[in-house]
Tab-separated table of C-alpha atoms in Angstrom:
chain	number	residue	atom	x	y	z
A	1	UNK	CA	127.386	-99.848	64.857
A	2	UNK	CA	130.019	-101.469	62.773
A	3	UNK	CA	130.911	-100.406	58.992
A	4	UNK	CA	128.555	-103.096	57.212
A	5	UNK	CA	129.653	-103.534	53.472
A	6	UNK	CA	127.337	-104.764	50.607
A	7	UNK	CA	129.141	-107.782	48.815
A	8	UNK	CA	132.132	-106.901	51.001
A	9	UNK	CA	132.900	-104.015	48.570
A	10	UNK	CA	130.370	-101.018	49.119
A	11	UNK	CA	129.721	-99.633	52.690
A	12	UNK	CA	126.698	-99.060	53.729
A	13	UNK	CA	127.012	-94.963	54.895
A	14	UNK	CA	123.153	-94.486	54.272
A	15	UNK	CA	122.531	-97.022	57.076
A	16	UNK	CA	124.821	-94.970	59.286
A	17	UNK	CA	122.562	-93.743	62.300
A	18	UNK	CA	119.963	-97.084	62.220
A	19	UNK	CA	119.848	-99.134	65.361
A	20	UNK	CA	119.262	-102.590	65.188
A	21	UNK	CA	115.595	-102.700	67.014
A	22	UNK	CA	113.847	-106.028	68.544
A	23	UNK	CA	110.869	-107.788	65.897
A	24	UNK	CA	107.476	-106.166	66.670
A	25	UNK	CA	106.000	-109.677	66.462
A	26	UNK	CA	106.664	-112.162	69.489
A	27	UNK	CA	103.907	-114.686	68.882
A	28	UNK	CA	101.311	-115.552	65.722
A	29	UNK	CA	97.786	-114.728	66.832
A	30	UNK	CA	94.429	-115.389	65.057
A	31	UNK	CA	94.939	-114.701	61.332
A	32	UNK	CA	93.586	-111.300	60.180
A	33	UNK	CA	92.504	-113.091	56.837
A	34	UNK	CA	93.802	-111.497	54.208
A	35	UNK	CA	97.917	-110.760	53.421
A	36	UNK	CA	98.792	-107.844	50.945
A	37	UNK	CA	101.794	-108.172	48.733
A	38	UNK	CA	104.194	-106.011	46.443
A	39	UNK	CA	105.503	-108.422	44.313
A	40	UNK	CA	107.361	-108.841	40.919
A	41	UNK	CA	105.615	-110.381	37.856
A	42	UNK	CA	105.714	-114.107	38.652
A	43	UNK	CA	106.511	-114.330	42.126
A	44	UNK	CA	102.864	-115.134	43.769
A	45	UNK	CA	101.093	-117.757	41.069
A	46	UNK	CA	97.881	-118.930	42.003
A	47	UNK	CA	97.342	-121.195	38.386
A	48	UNK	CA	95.682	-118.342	36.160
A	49	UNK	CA	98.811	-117.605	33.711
A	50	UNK	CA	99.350	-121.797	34.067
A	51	UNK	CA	97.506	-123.770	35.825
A	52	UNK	CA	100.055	-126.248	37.235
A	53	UNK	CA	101.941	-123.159	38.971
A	54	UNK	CA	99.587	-122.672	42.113
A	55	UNK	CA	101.136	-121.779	45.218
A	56	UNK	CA	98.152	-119.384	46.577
A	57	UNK	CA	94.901	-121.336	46.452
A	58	UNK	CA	95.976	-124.007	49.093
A	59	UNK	CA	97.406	-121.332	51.403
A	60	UNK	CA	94.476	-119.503	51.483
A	61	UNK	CA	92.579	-122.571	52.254
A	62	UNK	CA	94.574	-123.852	55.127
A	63	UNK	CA	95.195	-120.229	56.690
A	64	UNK	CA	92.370	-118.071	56.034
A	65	UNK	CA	94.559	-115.809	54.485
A	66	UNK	CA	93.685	-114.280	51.470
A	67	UNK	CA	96.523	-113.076	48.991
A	68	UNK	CA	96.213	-109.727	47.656
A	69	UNK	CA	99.245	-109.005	45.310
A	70	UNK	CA	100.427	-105.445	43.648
A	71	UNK	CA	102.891	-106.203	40.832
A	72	UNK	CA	105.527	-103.988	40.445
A	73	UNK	CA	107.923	-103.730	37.566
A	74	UNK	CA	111.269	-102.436	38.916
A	75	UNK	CA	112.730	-101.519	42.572
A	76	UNK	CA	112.004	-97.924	42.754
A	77	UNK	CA	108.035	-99.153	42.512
A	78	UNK	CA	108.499	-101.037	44.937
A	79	UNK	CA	110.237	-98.430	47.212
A	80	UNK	CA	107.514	-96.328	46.152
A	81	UNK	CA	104.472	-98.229	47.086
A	82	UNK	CA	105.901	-99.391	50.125
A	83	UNK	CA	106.658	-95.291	51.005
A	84	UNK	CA	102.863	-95.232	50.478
A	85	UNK	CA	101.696	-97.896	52.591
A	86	UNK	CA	98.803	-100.126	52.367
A	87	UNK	CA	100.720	-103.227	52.094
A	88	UNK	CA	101.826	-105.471	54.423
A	89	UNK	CA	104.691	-107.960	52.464
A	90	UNK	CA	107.400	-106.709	49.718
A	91	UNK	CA	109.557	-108.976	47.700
A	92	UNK	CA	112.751	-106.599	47.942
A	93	UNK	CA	115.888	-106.878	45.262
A	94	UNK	CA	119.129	-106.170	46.949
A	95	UNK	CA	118.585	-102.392	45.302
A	96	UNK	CA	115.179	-101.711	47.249
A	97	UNK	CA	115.981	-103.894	50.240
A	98	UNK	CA	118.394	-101.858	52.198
A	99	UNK	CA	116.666	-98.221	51.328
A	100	UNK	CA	113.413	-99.716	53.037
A	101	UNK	CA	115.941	-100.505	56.163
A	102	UNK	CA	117.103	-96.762	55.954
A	103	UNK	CA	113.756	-95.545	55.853
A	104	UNK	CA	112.229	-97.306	58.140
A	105	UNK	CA	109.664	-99.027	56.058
A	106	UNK	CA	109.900	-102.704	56.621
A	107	UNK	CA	110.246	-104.198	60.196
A	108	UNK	CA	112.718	-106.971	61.828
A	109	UNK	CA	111.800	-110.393	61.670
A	110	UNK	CA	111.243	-112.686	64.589
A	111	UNK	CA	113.155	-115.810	62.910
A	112	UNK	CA	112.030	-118.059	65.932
A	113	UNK	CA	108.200	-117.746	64.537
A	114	UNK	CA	109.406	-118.948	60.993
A	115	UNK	CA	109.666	-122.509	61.624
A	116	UNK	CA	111.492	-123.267	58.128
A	117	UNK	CA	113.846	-120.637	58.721
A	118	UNK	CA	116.485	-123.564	59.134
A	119	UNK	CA	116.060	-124.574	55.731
A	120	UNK	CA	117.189	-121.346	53.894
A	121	UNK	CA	120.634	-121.140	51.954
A	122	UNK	CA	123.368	-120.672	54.582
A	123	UNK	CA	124.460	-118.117	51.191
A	124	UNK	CA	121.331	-116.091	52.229
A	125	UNK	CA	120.566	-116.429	55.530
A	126	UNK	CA	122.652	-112.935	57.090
A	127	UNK	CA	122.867	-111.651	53.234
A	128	UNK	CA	123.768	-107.688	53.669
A	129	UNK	CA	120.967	-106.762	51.868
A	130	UNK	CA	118.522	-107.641	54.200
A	131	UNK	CA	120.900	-108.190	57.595
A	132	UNK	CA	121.916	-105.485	59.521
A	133	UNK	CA	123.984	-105.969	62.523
A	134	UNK	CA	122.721	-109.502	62.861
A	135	UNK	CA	119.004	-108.293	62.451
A	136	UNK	CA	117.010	-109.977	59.896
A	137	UNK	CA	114.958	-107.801	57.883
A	138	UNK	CA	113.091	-110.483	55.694
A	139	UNK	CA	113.367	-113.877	54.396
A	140	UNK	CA	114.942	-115.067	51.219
A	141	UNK	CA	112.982	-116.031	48.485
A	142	UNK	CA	114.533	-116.709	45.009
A	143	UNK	CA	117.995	-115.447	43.358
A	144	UNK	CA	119.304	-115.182	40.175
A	145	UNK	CA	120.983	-113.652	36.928
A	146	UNK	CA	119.861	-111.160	34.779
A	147	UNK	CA	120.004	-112.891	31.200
A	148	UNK	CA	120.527	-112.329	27.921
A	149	UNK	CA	117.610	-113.580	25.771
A	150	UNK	CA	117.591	-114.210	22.060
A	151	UNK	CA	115.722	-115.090	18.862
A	152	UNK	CA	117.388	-118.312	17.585
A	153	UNK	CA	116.432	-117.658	14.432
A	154	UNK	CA	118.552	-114.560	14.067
A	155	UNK	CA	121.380	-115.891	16.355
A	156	UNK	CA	122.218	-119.446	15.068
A	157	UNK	CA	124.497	-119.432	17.699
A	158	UNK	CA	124.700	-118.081	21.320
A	159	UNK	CA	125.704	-114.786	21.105
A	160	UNK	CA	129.166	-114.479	23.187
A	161	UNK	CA	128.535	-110.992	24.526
A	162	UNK	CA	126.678	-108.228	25.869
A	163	UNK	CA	127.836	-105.764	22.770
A	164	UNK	CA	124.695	-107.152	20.973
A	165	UNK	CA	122.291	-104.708	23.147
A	166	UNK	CA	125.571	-101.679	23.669
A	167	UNK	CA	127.194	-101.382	20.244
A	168	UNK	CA	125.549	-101.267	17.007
A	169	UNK	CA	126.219	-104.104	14.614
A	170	UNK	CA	125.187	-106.208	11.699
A	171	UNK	CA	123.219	-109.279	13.480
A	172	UNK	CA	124.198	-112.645	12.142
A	173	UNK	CA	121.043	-112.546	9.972
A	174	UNK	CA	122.228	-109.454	8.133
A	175	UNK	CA	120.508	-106.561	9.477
A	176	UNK	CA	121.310	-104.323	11.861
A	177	UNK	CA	120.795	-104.606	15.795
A	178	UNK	CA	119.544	-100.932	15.242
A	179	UNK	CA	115.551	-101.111	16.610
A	180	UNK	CA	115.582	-104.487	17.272
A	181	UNK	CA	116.678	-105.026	20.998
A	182	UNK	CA	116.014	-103.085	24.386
A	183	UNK	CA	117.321	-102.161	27.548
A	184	UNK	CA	115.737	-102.569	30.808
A	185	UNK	CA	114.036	-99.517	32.174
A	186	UNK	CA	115.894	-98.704	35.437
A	187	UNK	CA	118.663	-96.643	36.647
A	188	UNK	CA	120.042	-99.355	37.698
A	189	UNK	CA	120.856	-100.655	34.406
A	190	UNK	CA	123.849	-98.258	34.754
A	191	UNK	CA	125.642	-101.218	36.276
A	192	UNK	CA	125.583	-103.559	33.034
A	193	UNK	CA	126.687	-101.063	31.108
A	194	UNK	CA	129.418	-100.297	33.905
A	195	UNK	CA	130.124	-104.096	34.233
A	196	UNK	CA	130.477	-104.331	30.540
A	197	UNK	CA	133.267	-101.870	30.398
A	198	UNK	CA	134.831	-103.517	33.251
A	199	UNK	CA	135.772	-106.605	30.673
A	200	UNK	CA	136.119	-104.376	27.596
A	201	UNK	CA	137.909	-101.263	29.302
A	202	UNK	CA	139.801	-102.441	32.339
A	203	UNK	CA	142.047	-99.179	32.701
A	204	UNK	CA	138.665	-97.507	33.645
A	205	UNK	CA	139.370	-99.405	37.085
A	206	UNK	CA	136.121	-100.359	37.985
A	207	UNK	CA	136.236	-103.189	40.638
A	208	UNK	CA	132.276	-103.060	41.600
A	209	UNK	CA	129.605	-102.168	38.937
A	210	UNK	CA	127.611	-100.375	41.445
A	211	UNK	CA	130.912	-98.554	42.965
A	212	UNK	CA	131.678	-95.993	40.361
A	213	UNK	CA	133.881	-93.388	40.473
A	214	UNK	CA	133.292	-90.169	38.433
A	215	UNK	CA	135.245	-91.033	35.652
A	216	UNK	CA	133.961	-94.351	36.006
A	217	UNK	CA	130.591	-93.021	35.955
A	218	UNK	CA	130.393	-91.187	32.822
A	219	UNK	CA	132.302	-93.646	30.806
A	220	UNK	CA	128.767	-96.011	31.441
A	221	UNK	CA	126.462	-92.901	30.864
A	222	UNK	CA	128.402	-92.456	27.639
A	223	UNK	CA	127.924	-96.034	26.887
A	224	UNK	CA	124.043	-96.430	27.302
A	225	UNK	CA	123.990	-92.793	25.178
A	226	UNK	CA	124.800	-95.215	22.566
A	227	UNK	CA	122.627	-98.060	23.624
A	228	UNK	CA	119.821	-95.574	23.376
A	229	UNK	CA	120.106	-94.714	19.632
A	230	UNK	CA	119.608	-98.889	19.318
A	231	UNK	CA	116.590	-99.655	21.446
A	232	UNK	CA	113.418	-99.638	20.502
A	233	UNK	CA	112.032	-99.804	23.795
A	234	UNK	CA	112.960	-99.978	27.514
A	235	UNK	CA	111.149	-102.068	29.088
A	236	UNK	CA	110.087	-102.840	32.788
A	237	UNK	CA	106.565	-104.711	31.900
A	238	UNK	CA	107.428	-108.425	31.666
A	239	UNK	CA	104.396	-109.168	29.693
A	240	UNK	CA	105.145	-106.016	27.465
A	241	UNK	CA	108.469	-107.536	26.740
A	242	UNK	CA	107.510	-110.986	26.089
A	243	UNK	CA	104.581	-109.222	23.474
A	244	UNK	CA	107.358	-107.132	21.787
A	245	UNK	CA	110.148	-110.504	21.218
A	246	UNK	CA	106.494	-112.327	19.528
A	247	UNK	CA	105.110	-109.770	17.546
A	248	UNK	CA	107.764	-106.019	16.965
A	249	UNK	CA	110.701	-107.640	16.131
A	250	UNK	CA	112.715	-107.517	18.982
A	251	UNK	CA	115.413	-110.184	19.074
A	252	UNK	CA	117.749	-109.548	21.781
A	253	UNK	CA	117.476	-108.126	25.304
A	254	UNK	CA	118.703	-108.069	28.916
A	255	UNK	CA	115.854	-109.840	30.421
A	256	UNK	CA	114.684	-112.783	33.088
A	257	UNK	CA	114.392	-116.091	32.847
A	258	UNK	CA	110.791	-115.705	33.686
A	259	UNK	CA	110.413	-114.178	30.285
A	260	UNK	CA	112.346	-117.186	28.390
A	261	UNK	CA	110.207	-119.313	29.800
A	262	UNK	CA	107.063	-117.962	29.043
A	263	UNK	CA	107.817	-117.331	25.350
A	264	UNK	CA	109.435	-120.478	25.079
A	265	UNK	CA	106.328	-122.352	26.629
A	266	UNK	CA	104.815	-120.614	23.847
A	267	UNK	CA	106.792	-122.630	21.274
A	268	UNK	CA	108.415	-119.072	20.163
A	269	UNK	CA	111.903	-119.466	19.158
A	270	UNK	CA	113.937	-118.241	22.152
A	271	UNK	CA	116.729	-118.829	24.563
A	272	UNK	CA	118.858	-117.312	26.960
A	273	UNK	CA	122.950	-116.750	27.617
A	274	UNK	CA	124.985	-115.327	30.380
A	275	UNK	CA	128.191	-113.793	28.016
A	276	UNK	CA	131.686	-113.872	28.401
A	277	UNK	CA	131.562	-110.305	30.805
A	278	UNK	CA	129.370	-111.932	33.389
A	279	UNK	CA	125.667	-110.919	34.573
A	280	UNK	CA	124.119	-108.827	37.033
A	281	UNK	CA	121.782	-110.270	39.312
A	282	UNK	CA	119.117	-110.143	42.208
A	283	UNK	CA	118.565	-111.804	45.252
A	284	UNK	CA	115.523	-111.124	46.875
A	285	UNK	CA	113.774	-111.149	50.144
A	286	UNK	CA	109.797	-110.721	51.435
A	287	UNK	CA	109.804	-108.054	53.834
A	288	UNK	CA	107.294	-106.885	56.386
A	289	UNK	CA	106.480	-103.100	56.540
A	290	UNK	CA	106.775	-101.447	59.649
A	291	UNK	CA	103.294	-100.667	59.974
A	292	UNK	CA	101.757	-103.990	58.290
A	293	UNK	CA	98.129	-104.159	59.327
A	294	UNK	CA	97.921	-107.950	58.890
A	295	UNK	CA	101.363	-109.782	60.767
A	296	UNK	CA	99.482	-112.422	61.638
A	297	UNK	CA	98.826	-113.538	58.032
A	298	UNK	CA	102.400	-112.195	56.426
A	299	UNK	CA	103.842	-114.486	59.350
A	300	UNK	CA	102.017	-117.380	58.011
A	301	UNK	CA	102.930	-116.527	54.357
A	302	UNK	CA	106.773	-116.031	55.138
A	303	UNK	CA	106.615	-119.591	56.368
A	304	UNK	CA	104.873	-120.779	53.720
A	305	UNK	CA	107.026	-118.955	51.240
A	306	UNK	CA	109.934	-121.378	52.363
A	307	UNK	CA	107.881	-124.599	51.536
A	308	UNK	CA	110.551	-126.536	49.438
A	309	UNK	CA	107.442	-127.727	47.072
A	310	UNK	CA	106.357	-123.841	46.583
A	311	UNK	CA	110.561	-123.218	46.013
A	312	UNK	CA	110.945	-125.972	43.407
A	313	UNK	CA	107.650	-124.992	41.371
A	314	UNK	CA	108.801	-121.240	42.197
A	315	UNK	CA	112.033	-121.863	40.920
A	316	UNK	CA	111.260	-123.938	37.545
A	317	UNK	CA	109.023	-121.043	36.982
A	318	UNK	CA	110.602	-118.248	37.102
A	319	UNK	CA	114.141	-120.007	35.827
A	320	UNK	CA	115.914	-118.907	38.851
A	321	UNK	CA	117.327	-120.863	41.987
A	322	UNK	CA	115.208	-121.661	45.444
A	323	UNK	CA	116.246	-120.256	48.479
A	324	UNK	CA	116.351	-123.514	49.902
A	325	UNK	CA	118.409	-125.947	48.815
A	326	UNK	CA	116.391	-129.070	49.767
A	327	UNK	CA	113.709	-127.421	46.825
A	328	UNK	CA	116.258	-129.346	44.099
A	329	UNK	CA	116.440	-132.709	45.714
A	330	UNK	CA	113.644	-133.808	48.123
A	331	UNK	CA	111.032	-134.477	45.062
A	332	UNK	CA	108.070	-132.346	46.808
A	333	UNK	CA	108.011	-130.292	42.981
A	334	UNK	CA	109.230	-130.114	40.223
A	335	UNK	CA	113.062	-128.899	40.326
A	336	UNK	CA	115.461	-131.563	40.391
A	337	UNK	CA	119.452	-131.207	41.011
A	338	UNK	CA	119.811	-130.883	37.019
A	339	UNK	CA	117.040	-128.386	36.520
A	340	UNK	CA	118.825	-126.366	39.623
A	341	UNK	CA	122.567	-126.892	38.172
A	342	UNK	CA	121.025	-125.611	35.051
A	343	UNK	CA	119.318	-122.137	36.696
A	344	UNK	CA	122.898	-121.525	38.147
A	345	UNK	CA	122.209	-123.032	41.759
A	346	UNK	CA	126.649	-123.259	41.719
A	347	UNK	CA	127.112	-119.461	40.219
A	348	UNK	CA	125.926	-117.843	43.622
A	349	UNK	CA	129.763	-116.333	43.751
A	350	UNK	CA	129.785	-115.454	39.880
A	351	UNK	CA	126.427	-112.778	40.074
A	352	UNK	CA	126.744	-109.258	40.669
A	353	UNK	CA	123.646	-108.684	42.617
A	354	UNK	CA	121.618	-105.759	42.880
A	355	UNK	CA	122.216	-103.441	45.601
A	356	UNK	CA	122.043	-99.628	45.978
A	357	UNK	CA	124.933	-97.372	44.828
A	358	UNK	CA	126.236	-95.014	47.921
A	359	UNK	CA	128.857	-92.269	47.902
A	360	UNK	CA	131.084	-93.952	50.404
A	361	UNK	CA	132.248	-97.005	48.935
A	362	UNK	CA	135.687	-99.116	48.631
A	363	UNK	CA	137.047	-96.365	46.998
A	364	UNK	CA	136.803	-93.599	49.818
A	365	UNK	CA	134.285	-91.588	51.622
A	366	UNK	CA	132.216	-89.618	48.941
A	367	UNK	CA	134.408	-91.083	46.393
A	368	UNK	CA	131.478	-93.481	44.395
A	369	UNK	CA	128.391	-91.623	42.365
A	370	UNK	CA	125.216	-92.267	44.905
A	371	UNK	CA	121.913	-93.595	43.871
A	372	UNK	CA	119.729	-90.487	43.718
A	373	UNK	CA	122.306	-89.165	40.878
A	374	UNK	CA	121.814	-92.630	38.980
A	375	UNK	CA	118.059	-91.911	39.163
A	376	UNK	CA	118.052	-88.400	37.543
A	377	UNK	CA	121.243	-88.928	34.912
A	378	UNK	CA	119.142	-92.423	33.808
A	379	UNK	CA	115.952	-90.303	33.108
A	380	UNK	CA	118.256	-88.241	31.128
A	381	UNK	CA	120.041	-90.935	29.292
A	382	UNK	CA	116.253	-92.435	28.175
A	383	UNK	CA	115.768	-88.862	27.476
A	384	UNK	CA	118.147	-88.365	24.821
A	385	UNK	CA	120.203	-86.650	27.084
């Protein structure tokens, strides 16, 4: 097979060894009636956190279908569950997507049975976390930046950089950032701390956040070692978050846009920035496991997941950008070109997204840290370590 790269930087060496492998599905048959999902908080709305964000009910009607959905609060839970089995759909960030490809987890999809397919973002349709070797290995769902969010009551203005949440400081209301922000609970976290030394230390060298040399490597460990004598909490429960900006004092945080939303809909005094070193991001696809024990139905919710009505309510939501286009303009919800502009809709190129650290990378074979080692150094950072 060829040498695949992720973002054209990182190669793909834990692929090495797959072969691309025909979709197990050739036709939709009777549906099994019921679809079960992995999902992230937000993702599969059915009108019970508000009611005007429904994208289940009517599915379930016209299919038969009913949706089951798991939330899970960061990639490895993901990976996890879907290493346990019992569920038939995953919505995969770039950092779960392609170790469910190396483990054979998730299944090729038969594109000609996804009549929407047509629609998606040329951006995302053979993205390299979810294509391998022209094989599709899910469908696109939503994209976009991991945020800073704020308290605009402590922040008059937008704060201009990440070192709000890294560095201890004296907030612009007088007290100290010290117990009042968090990080996100993650190893792969590692990669805004590495992308914020690539702006504030460029002789470390570091081209890629998730490409990190040794040197490179410990110089972000080193950072979050500080970040972790200002946190109060790190957090990987949306809701937990959102709880902890209204009521423990938090006032600044990596977060989602799904979070500023919700706590803004909530009339608390919040908003979000993307500073002056850049974000990290996610782009993420619904994959099929391998040994899904409803196609039938996943089939019918893949193709329903591209509806450009389901996109636009998906993506005013969630504060993030549709995976097809036609979601900001045709009218059939509620995004509209500005609301799209505003999520970021022309900052595809500008977003670091997601993907899984591997030794061989654009610096040489066995050159870059690998994934497992950002797992177990991460634990140790949260550790005190």
């Amino acid at each position: 097979m060829n040498r695949l790269k992720l973002l054209g930087t990182t190669t793909l060496a834990l692929m090495t060894g797959i072969s691309p492998v025909l979709a197990q599905v050739t036709e939709i048959g009777a549906p099994e009636g019921q679809v079960n999902i992995v999902a992230w908080a937000g993702y599969i709305e059915r009108g019970e956190t508000m009611k005007e964000f429904d994208w289940v009910t009517k599915f379930e009607a016209a299919s038969g279908c009913k949706v089951n959905v798991k939330t899970a609060n960061t990639s490895d839970e993901m990976v996890a569950l879907m290493n346990e089995g019992g569920f038939d759909l995953v919505t995969a960030s770039g950092d779960a997507s392609l170790r469910l490809i190396a483990g054979d987890r998730v299944q090729p999809i038969n594109t000609d049975l996804i009549p929407s397919w047509s629609t998606v973002d040329e951006r995302l349709k053979s993205a390299p976390w979810h294509t391998v070797d022209g094989v599709h290995y899910g469908v696109p769902y939503m994209w976009g930046p991991n945020v800073l969010i704020y308290n605009t009551e402590v922040f008059k203005e937008p704060p201009t950089s990440w070192n709000v949440v890294f560095e201890e400081m004296t907030l612009p209301d007088g007290q100290s950032n010290k117990g009042r922000v968090q990080a996100y609970d993650g190893p792969i976290h590692i990669a805004d701390a590495a992308q914020y030394l690539m702006f504030h230390k460029p002789e470390l060298g570091i081209t890629s956040p998730y490409e990190l040399n040794e040197d490179q490597y410990k110089a972000a460990l080193d950072l979050l070692r500080v970040q972790r004598n200002l946190v109060s909490r790190y957090w990987h429960d949306a809701f937990i978050q959102i709880d902890d900006f209204k009521n423990e004092g938090v006032v600044a945080s990596g977060s989602w846009p799904f979070q500023r939303n919700l706590l803004q809909s909530d009339g608390q005094p919040i908003a979000s920035v993307i500073p002056q070193e850049g974000a990290t991001g996610w782009a993420d696809t619904t994959m099929m496991h391998v040994d899904a024990a409803n196609p039938n139905c996943s089939y019918l919710w893949m193709e329903h997941s591209l509806a450009s009505n389901l996109q636009a309510d998906l993506a005013v939501w969630f504060g993030a950008n549709p995976a097809v286009p036609a979601a900001c303009t045709d009218g059939r919800g509620m995004s509209t070109a500005e609301t799209c502009t505003s999520n970021g809709m022309d900052d595809f190129e500008k977003i670091r997204f997601w993907t899984t650290p591997v030794s061989n990378c654009s610096q040489g074979d066995g050159a870059c840290v690998p994934y497992y080692r950002w797992v177990s150094d991460y634990i140790g950072v949260i550790g005190g370590r």
